[in-house]
XYZ file of C-alpha atoms in Angstrom:
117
model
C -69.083 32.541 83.834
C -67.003 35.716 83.112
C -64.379 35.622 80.533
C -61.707 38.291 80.199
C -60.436 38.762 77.178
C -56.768 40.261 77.905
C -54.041 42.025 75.879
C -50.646 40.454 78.064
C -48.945 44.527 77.372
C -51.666 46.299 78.556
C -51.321 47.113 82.521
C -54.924 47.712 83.068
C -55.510 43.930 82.521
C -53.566 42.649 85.060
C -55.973 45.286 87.507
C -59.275 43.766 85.658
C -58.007 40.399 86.517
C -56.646 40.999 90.029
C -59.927 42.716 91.120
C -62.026 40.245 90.229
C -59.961 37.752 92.165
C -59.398 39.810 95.260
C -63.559 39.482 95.232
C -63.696 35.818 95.293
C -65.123 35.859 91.873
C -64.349 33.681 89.221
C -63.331 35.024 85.882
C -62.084 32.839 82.803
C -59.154 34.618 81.083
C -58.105 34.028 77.884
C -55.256 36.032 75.530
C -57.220 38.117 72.927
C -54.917 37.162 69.847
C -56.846 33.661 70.426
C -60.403 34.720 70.238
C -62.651 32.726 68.261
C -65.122 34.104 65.624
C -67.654 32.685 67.851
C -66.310 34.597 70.517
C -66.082 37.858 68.738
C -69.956 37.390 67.353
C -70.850 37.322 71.077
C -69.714 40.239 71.965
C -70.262 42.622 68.694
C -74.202 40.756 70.017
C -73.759 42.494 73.312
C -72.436 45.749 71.662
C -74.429 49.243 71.297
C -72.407 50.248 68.510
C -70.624 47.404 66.994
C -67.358 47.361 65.432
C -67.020 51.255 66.915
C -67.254 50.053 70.937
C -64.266 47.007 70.272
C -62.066 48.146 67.304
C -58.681 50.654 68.892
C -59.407 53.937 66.847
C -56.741 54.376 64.100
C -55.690 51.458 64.209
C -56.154 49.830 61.072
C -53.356 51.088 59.288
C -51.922 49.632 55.665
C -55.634 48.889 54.764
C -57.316 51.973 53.139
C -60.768 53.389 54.438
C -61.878 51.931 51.025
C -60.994 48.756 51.458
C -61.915 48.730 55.035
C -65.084 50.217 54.333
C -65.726 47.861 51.336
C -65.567 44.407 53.539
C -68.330 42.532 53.996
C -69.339 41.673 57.917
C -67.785 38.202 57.400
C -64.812 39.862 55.654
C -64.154 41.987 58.653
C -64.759 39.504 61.545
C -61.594 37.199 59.474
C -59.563 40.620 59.582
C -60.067 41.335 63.314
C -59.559 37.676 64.052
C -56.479 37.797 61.953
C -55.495 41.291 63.760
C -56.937 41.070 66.999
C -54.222 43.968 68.505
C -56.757 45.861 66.263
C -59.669 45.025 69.746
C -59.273 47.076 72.349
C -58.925 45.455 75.942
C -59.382 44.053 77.986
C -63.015 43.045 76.821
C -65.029 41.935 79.894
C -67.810 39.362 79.404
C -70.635 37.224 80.514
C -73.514 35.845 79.059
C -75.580 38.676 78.989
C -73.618 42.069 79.715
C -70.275 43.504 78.329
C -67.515 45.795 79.416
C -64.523 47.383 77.627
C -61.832 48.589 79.084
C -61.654 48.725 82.779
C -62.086 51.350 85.811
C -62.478 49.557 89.054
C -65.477 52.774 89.970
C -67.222 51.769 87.246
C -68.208 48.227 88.020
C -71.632 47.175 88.680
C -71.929 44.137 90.353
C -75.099 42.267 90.228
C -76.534 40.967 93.302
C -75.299 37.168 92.577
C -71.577 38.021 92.868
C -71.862 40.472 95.061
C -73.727 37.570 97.682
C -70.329 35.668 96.797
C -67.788 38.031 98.238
């Protein structure tokens, strides 16, 4: 199953959402302020780079870089989770593969959904 992970200001989740639907393919979506540690875990997993590929750049502001940089892992995970307009979005996921942000030319469908449609 796909989950969305969607920011409800952000235009370019409405167009994540709507394209998947216009497909015929089922997509979970859920608010990002209510994404579980769990959640988040899963897809720092699926990451390349970590904290880097989901965290808005210069974002974090009235924490310094010292304190920032001084958090342990767990430390950090509680802070996004208690911040999460610090993720950017949407955040696109399955159980294997992950996507940030979203242009419709970018897609790669894999042969299962694209049977579907």
């Amino acid at each position: 199953m796909i989950t969305l992970f969607y920011d409800k200001t952000d235009l370019t989740n409405k167009k994540a959402a709507s394209w998947f639907t216009s497909r015929g393919i089922e997509v979970h979506l859920k608010n990002i302020r209510y994404i579980s540690k769990q959640e988040l875990l899963h897809i720092l997993k699926l990451s390349d780079q970590g904290f880097m590929d989901i965290v808005k750049k210069g974002t974090i502001s009235g924490e310094s870089d010292d304190t920032i940089y001084n958090m342990t892992f767990d430390e950090y995970i509680n802070y996004i989770i208690g911040n999460p307009e610090l993720l950017k979005s949407p955040i696109i996921i399955d159980d294997s593969k992950l996507l940030i942000g979203f242009n419709s030319d970018n897609i790669r469908l894999p042969s299962f959904y694209r049977k579907l449609g």
